[in-house]
């Protein structure tokens, strides 16, 4: 057996108590952590971000009046955030949802800097990091989504 083949065989046989190889365990752990991150973000967007807008919480009403968008803008952004939160949990939509929520966060950052003098401007930037990770890691589902859309049109 060649040295390379022996190294490959030895690497592939490294297991934890006779269970799956480390690379398979690592990949599985990564998928679980990423899914947990998606669930946490979905909960955040649904309850901490969208809900106050959709129930017209006084703080949300005041913020959107200050921006000049009023209740129509508030309800629209709230609905988009809620849709994004739900879509983060749907496998075929999760990458697109992360990109869409990322776009909302870029808009939120611009509004925070221009209207609110940078107050809380770090929050949308911080949220962009896990959203970008999800969009990149789940990008394989985009081809599946595109196929489904094309089938529907045909």
mmCIF file of C-alpha atoms in Angstrom:
data_model
loop_
_atom_site.group_PDB
_atom_site.id
_atom_site.type_symbol
_atom_site.label_atom_id
_atom_site.label_comp_id
_atom_site.label_asym_id
_atom_site.label_seq_id
_atom_site.Cartn_x
_atom_site.Cartn_y
_atom_site.Cartn_z
ATOM 1 C CA UNK A 1 0.000 0.000 0.000
ATOM 2 C CA UNK A 2 1.361 3.390 -0.910
ATOM 3 C CA UNK A 3 2.047 6.016 1.741
ATOM 4 C CA UNK A 4 -0.802 8.226 0.449
ATOM 5 C CA UNK A 5 -3.266 5.341 0.411
ATOM 6 C CA UNK A 6 -2.226 4.311 3.927
ATOM 7 C CA UNK A 7 -2.673 7.890 5.182
ATOM 8 C CA UNK A 8 -6.088 8.149 3.515
ATOM 9 C CA UNK A 9 -7.185 4.811 4.959
ATOM 10 C CA UNK A 10 -5.961 5.788 8.417
ATOM 11 C CA UNK A 11 -7.720 9.148 8.203
ATOM 12 C CA UNK A 12 -10.980 7.600 7.071
ATOM 13 C CA UNK A 13 -10.889 5.034 9.885
ATOM 14 C CA UNK A 14 -10.525 7.595 12.685
ATOM 15 C CA UNK A 15 -13.805 7.286 14.494
ATOM 16 C CA UNK A 16 -15.250 8.033 17.869
ATOM 17 C CA UNK A 17 -16.043 4.750 19.562
ATOM 18 C CA UNK A 18 -16.857 2.963 16.310
ATOM 19 C CA UNK A 19 -19.240 5.682 15.148
ATOM 20 C CA UNK A 20 -19.068 7.798 12.008
ATOM 21 C CA UNK A 21 -15.764 9.380 10.866
ATOM 22 C CA UNK A 22 -14.794 12.783 12.251
ATOM 23 C CA UNK A 23 -15.445 14.582 8.971
ATOM 24 C CA UNK A 24 -19.005 13.233 8.859
ATOM 25 C CA UNK A 25 -19.539 14.190 12.514
ATOM 26 C CA UNK A 26 -18.128 17.657 11.871
ATOM 27 C CA UNK A 27 -20.391 18.174 8.862
ATOM 28 C CA UNK A 28 -23.418 16.984 10.828
ATOM 29 C CA UNK A 29 -22.550 19.255 13.740
ATOM 30 C CA UNK A 30 -22.160 22.189 11.330
ATOM 31 C CA UNK A 31 -25.604 21.521 9.831
ATOM 32 C CA UNK A 32 -27.155 21.345 13.302
ATOM 33 C CA UNK A 33 -25.487 24.579 14.440
ATOM 34 C CA UNK A 34 -26.530 26.360 11.238
ATOM 35 C CA UNK A 35 -30.118 25.123 11.624
ATOM 36 C CA UNK A 36 -30.141 26.323 15.239
ATOM 37 C CA UNK A 37 -28.897 29.724 14.099
ATOM 38 C CA UNK A 38 -31.692 29.875 11.520
ATOM 39 C CA UNK A 39 -34.304 29.052 14.181
ATOM 40 C CA UNK A 40 -32.908 31.727 16.533
ATOM 41 C CA UNK A 41 -32.927 34.342 13.770
ATOM 42 C CA UNK A 42 -36.442 33.339 12.723
ATOM 43 C CA UNK A 43 -37.643 33.756 16.308
ATOM 44 C CA UNK A 44 -35.892 37.122 16.581
ATOM 45 C CA UNK A 45 -37.370 38.444 13.338
ATOM 46 C CA UNK A 46 -40.859 37.115 14.089
ATOM 47 C CA UNK A 47 -41.201 38.193 17.705
ATOM 48 C CA UNK A 48 -38.678 40.953 18.434
ATOM 49 C CA UNK A 49 -38.783 42.725 15.093
ATOM 50 C CA UNK A 50 -41.970 42.005 13.120
ATOM 51 C CA UNK A 51 -44.483 41.640 15.961
ATOM 52 C CA UNK A 52 -44.056 45.148 17.428
ATOM 53 C CA UNK A 53 -44.622 46.602 13.960
ATOM 54 C CA UNK A 54 -47.627 44.407 13.186
ATOM 55 C CA UNK A 55 -49.365 45.165 16.489
ATOM 56 C CA UNK A 56 -48.493 48.864 16.167
ATOM 57 C CA UNK A 57 -46.499 49.020 19.382
ATOM 58 C CA UNK A 58 -46.051 52.696 20.347
ATOM 59 C CA UNK A 59 -42.265 52.535 19.937
ATOM 60 C CA UNK A 60 -42.611 51.199 16.387
ATOM 61 C CA UNK A 61 -45.278 53.768 15.527
ATOM 62 C CA UNK A 62 -43.068 56.576 16.845
ATOM 63 C CA UNK A 63 -40.036 55.334 14.893
ATOM 64 C CA UNK A 64 -41.892 55.053 11.596
ATOM 65 C CA UNK A 65 -43.541 58.436 12.076
ATOM 66 C CA UNK A 66 -40.084 59.918 12.645
ATOM 67 C CA UNK A 67 -38.843 58.287 9.437
ATOM 68 C CA UNK A 68 -41.877 59.665 7.629
ATOM 69 C CA UNK A 69 -43.219 56.303 6.446
ATOM 70 C CA UNK A 70 -46.194 56.125 8.797
ATOM 71 C CA UNK A 71 -48.251 53.043 9.481
ATOM 72 C CA UNK A 72 -48.196 51.759 5.873
ATOM 73 C CA UNK A 73 -44.400 51.537 5.944
ATOM 74 C CA UNK A 74 -44.443 50.004 9.402
ATOM 75 C CA UNK A 75 -46.899 47.256 8.447
ATOM 76 C CA UNK A 76 -45.056 46.573 5.189
ATOM 77 C CA UNK A 77 -41.675 46.169 6.888
ATOM 78 C CA UNK A 78 -43.280 44.063 9.633
ATOM 79 C CA UNK A 79 -44.908 41.773 7.060
ATOM 80 C CA UNK A 80 -41.629 41.424 5.141
ATOM 81 C CA UNK A 81 -39.757 40.545 8.331
ATOM 82 C CA UNK A 82 -42.387 37.976 9.305
ATOM 83 C CA UNK A 83 -42.319 36.438 5.829
ATOM 84 C CA UNK A 84 -38.519 36.287 6.005
ATOM 85 C CA UNK A 85 -38.664 34.650 9.438
ATOM 86 C CA UNK A 86 -40.988 31.928 8.161
ATOM 87 C CA UNK A 87 -38.957 31.462 4.968
ATOM 88 C CA UNK A 88 -35.762 30.970 7.015
ATOM 89 C CA UNK A 89 -37.366 27.740 8.242
ATOM 90 C CA UNK A 90 -38.404 26.433 4.795
ATOM 91 C CA UNK A 91 -35.455 24.529 3.277
ATOM 92 C CA UNK A 92 -35.984 25.609 -0.339
ATOM 93 C CA UNK A 93 -36.409 29.282 0.661
ATOM 94 C CA UNK A 94 -33.791 29.711 3.383
ATOM 95 C CA UNK A 95 -30.993 31.142 1.231
ATOM 96 C CA UNK A 96 -33.294 33.589 -0.544
ATOM 97 C CA UNK A 97 -34.836 34.561 2.803
ATOM 98 C CA UNK A 98 -31.403 35.289 4.254
ATOM 99 C CA UNK A 99 -30.546 37.502 1.276
ATOM 100 C CA UNK A 100 -33.885 39.342 1.505
ATOM 101 C CA UNK A 101 -33.545 39.894 5.248
ATOM 102 C CA UNK A 102 -29.977 41.044 4.631
ATOM 103 C CA UNK A 103 -31.298 43.644 2.197
ATOM 104 C CA UNK A 104 -33.751 44.827 4.864
ATOM 105 C CA UNK A 105 -30.842 45.088 7.312
ATOM 106 C CA UNK A 106 -28.857 47.231 4.891
ATOM 107 C CA UNK A 107 -31.892 49.506 4.617
ATOM 108 C CA UNK A 108 -32.267 49.523 8.403
ATOM 109 C CA UNK A 109 -28.607 50.490 8.772
ATOM 110 C CA UNK A 110 -28.999 53.393 6.331
ATOM 111 C CA UNK A 111 -32.104 54.608 8.171
ATOM 112 C CA UNK A 112 -30.393 54.297 11.555
ATOM 113 C CA UNK A 113 -27.445 56.357 10.343
ATOM 114 C CA UNK A 114 -29.388 59.021 8.444
ATOM 115 C CA UNK A 115 -32.534 59.464 10.538
ATOM 116 C CA UNK A 116 -31.529 58.360 14.024
ATOM 117 C CA UNK A 117 -27.932 59.686 13.990
ATOM 118 C CA UNK A 118 -26.414 56.204 14.226
ATOM 119 C CA UNK A 119 -28.344 55.154 17.311
ATOM 120 C CA UNK A 120 -28.596 51.313 17.194
ATOM 121 C CA UNK A 121 -26.851 51.238 13.805
ATOM 122 C CA UNK A 122 -24.696 48.298 14.898
ATOM 123 C CA UNK A 123 -27.681 45.960 15.278
ATOM 124 C CA UNK A 124 -28.454 45.543 11.552
ATOM 125 C CA UNK A 125 -24.744 45.155 10.810
ATOM 126 C CA UNK A 126 -24.407 42.419 13.420
ATOM 127 C CA UNK A 127 -27.443 40.613 11.980
ATOM 128 C CA UNK A 128 -25.920 40.757 8.495
ATOM 129 C CA UNK A 129 -23.129 38.372 9.523
ATOM 130 C CA UNK A 130 -25.257 35.287 10.308
ATOM 131 C CA UNK A 131 -27.602 36.105 7.421
ATOM 132 C CA UNK A 132 -24.671 36.131 4.998
ATOM 133 C CA UNK A 133 -23.456 32.827 6.441
ATOM 134 C CA UNK A 134 -26.883 31.235 5.980
ATOM 135 C CA UNK A 135 -27.252 32.612 2.450
ATOM 136 C CA UNK A 136 -23.866 31.202 1.478
ATOM 137 C CA UNK A 137 -24.178 27.846 3.255
ATOM 138 C CA UNK A 138 -27.683 27.162 1.934
ATOM 139 C CA UNK A 139 -27.045 28.457 -1.601
ATOM 140 C CA UNK A 140 -27.440 24.937 -3.007
ATOM 141 C CA UNK A 141 -31.179 25.215 -2.478
ATOM 142 C CA UNK A 142 -31.375 28.108 -4.952
ATOM 143 C CA UNK A 143 -31.087 25.724 -7.922
ATOM 144 C CA UNK A 144 -33.872 23.603 -6.441
ATOM 145 C CA UNK A 145 -36.065 26.691 -6.036
ATOM 146 C CA UNK A 146 -35.339 27.799 -9.593
ATOM 147 C CA UNK A 147 -36.295 24.356 -10.935
ATOM 148 C CA UNK A 148 -39.568 24.459 -8.994
ATOM 149 C CA UNK A 149 -40.401 27.925 -10.342
ATOM 150 C CA UNK A 150 -39.601 26.851 -13.911
ATOM 151 C CA UNK A 151 -41.776 23.732 -13.567
ATOM 152 C CA UNK A 152 -44.697 25.848 -12.408
ATOM 153 C CA UNK A 153 -44.381 28.189 -15.373
ATOM 154 C CA UNK A 154 -44.234 25.322 -17.864
#
